[in-house]
Coordinates of C-alpha atoms in Angstrom, one line a residue:
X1 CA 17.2 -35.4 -9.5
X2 CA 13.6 -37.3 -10.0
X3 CA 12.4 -36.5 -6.6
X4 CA 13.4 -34.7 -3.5
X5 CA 13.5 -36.5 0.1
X6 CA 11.3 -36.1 2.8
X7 CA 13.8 -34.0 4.8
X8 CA 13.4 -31.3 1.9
X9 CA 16.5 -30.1 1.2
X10 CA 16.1 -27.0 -0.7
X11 CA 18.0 -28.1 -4.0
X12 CA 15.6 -31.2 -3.9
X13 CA 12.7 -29.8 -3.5
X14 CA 13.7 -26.6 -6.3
X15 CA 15.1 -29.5 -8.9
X16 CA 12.3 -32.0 -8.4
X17 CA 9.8 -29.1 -9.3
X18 CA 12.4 -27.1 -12.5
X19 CA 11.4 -30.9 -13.6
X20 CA 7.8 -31.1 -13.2
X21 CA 7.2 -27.0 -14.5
X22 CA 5.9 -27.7 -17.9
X23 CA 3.0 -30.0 -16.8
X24 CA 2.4 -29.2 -13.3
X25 CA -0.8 -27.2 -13.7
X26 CA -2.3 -29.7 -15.9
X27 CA -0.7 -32.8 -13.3
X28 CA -2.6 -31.4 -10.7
X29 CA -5.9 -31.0 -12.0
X30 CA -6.3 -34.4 -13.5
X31 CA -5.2 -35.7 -9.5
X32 CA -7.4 -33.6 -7.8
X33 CA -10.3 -34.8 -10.1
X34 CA -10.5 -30.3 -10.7
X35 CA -11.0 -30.1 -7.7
X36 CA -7.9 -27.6 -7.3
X37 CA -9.9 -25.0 -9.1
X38 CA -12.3 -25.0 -6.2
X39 CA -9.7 -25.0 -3.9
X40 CA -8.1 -21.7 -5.2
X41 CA -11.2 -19.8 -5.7
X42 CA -11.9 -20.4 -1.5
X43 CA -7.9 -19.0 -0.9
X44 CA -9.1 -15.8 -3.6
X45 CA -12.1 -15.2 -1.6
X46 CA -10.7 -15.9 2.6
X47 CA -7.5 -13.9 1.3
X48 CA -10.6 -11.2 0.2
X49 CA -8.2 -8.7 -1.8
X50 CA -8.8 -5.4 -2.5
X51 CA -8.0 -2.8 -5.3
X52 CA -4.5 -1.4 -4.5
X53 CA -3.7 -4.0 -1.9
X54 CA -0.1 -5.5 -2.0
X55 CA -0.6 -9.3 -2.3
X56 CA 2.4 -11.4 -1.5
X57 CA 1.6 -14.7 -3.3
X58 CA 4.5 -17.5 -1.7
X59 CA 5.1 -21.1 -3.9
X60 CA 3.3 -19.3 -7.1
X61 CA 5.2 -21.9 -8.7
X62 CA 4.2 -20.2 -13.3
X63 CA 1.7 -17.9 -11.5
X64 CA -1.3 -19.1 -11.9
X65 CA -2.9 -19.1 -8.0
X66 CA -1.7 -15.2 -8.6
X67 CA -4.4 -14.3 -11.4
X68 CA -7.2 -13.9 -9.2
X69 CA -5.5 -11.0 -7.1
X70 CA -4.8 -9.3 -10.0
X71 CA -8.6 -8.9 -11.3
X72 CA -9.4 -7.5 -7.9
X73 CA -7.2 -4.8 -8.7
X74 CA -4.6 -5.6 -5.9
X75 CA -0.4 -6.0 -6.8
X76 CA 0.5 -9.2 -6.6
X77 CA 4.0 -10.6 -6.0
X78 CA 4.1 -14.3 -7.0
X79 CA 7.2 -15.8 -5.6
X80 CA 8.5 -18.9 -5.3
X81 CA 12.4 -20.7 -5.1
X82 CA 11.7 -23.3 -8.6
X83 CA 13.5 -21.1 -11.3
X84 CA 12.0 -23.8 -13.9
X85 CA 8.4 -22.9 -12.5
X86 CA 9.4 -19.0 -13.2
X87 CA 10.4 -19.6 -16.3
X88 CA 7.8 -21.8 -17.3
X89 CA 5.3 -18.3 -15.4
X90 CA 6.8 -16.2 -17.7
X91 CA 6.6 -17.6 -21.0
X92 CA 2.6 -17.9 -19.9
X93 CA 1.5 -14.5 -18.0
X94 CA 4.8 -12.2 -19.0
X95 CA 3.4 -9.3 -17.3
X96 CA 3.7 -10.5 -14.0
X97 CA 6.5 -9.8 -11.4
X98 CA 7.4 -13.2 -11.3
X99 CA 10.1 -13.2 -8.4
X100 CA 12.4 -15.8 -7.1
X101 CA 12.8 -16.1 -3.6
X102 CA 13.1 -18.7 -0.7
X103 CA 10.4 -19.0 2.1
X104 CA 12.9 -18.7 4.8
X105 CA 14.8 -15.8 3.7
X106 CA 12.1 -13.9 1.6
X107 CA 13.5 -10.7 -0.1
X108 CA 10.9 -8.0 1.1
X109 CA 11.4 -5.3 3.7
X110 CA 9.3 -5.8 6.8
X111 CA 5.6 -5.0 6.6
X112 CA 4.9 -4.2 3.0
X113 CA 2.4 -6.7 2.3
X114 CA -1.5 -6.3 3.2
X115 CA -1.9 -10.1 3.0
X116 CA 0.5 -13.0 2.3
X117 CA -0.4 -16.6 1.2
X118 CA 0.8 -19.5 0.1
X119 CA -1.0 -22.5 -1.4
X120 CA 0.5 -26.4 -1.5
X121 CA 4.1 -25.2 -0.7
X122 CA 4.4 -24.8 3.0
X123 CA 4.6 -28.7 3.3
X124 CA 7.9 -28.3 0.8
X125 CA 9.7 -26.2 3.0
X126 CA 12.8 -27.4 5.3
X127 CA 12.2 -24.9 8.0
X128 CA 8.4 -24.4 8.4
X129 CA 8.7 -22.3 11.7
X130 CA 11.0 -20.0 9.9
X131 CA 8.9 -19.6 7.0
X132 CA 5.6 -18.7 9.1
X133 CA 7.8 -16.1 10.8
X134 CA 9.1 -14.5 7.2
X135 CA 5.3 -14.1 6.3
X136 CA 4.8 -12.5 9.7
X137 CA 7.8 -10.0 9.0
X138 CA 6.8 -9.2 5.8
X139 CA 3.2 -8.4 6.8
X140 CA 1.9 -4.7 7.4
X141 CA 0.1 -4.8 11.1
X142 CA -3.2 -5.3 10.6
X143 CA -2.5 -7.5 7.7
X144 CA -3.1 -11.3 6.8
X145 CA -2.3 -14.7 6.1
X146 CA -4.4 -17.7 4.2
X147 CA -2.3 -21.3 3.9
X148 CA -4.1 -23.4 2.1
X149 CA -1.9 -26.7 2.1
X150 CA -3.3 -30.7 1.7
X151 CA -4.6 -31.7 5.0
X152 CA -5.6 -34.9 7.6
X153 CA -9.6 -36.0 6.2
X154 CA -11.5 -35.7 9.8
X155 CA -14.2 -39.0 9.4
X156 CA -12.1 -41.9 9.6
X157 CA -13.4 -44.4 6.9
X158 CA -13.0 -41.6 4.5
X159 CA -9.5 -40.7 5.7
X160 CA -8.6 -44.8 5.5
X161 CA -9.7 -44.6 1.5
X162 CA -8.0 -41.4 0.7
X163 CA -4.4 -42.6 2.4
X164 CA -5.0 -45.8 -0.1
X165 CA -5.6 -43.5 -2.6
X166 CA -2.4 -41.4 -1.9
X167 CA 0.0 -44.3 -2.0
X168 CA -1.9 -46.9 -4.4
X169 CA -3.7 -44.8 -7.1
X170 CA -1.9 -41.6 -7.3
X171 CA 1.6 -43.5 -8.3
X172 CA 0.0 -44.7 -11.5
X173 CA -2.1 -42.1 -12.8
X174 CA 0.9 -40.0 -12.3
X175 CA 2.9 -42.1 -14.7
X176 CA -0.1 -41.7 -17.5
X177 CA 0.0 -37.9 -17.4
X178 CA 3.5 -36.8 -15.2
X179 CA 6.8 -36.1 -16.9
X180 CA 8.1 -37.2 -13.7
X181 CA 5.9 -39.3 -11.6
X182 CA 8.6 -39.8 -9.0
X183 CA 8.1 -36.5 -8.1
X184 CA 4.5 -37.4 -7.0
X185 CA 5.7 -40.0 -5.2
X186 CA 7.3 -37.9 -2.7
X187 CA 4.3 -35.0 -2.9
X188 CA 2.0 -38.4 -1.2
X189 CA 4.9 -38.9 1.7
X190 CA 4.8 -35.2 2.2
X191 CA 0.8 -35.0 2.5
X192 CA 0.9 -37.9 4.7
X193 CA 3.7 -36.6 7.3
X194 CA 2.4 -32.7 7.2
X195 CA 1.0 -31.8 10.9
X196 CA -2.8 -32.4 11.9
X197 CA -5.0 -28.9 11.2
X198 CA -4.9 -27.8 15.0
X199 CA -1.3 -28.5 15.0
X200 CA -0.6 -26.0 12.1
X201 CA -3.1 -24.0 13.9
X202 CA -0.9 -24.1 17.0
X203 CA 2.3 -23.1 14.6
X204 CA 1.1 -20.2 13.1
X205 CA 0.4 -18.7 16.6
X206 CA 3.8 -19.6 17.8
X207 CA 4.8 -17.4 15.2
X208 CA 3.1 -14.6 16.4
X209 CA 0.0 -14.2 14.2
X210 CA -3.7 -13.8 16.0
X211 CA -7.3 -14.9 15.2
X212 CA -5.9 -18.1 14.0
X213 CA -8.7 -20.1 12.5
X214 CA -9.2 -22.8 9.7
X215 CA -11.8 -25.0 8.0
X216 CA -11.7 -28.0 6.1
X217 CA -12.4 -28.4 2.5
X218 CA -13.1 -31.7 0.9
X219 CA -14.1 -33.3 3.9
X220 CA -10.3 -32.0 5.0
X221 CA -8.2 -33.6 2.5
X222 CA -7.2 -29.7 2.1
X223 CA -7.4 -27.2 5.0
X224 CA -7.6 -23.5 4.6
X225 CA -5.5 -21.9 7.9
X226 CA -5.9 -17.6 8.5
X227 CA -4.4 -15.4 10.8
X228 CA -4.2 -11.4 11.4
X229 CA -0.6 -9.8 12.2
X230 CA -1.6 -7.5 15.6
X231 CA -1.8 -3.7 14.8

């Protein structure tokens, strides 16, 4: 399997990244020009966690979007469904609780986290309605969410050059640094055919959380979405 389809079946979407776990990190920051980094240091500070807090970190894929928490003090629980990615997590930061789970069928009790997130993985799930809902259930009242997923640029000419980007430039400089640039083919489909920001927006309150909000970062090639599970 070199790349998963755009109706993300599970055993797509888990293969295509087992197969991309070695070099993803690396992949990601030469695509996003670094600008990733930035992008998870704005999800560490909205998601705001606190010493003792239980952090439920979703699509963790070897951990590294978890290390943040866990110099705040909080517990973090990076989970994702790519065994590969685990494996690859636990060769790197072996202290970690490195968990495999799906997004639609998480393995937690109800309400034990103080905040979930999830960063770049909610596009990859089948069932995204489902998945909001299994952060919602696994949330303490009073808790939160932060997705922070590739988004829809707002000014149009900018938008027009990053879409050429997408489907022109990001094929080839995958090849040059990707162990399997396939798979990057099909992370460009999925960033084109992800819902609008008010449109996520509009999901997460359908799935019951409150104070929805989000801004745009990068001009909105990547949004950050929050929410608050009622007390």
């Amino acid at each position: 399997m070199t790349r998963a389809s755009l109706d993300k079946q599970p055993h797509e979407v888990a293969s295509m990244f087992d197969d991309v776990a070695a070099n993803y990190d690396l992949t990601n920051d030469v695509l996003s020009l670094g600008q990733d980094r930035r992008w998870r240091k704005e999800v560490a500070g909205t998601v705001a966690a606190g010493p003792a807090e239980r952090i439920l970190d979703l699509a963790a894929g070897t951990g590294t979007s978890s290390l943040p928490f866990t110099r705040t003090g909080a517990y973090v629980v990076p989970c994702d469904f790519s065994l590969g990615m685990l494996s690859e997590g636990k060769k790197r930061h072996p202290w970690l609780p490195l968990t495999a789970g799906d997004a639609t069928r998480l393995p937690f009790r109800d309400g034990v986290f103080d905040a979930v997130t999830i960063s770049f993985g909610l596009r990859n799930v089948q069932d995204t309605d489902q998945a909001l809902r299994e952060l919602y259930r696994v949330t303490k009242p009073g808790g939160r969410v932060v997705i922070c997923e590739f988004s829809h640029p707002t000014w149009g000419p900018f938008r027009t050059v990053y879409e050429e980007y997408l489907m022109r430039a990001l094929p080839p400089v995958a090849r040059a640094v990707s162990s399997n640039p396939d798979a990057y083919v099909y992370l460009a489909e999925s960033i084109q055919s992800w819902p609008e920001q008010s449109e996520l927006a509009g999901l997460l309150q359908n799935a019951g959380w409150t104070k929805v909000a989000w801004r745009n970062l990068s001009g909105g090639i990547v949004a950050l979405h929050r929410g608050s599970k009622p007390q």
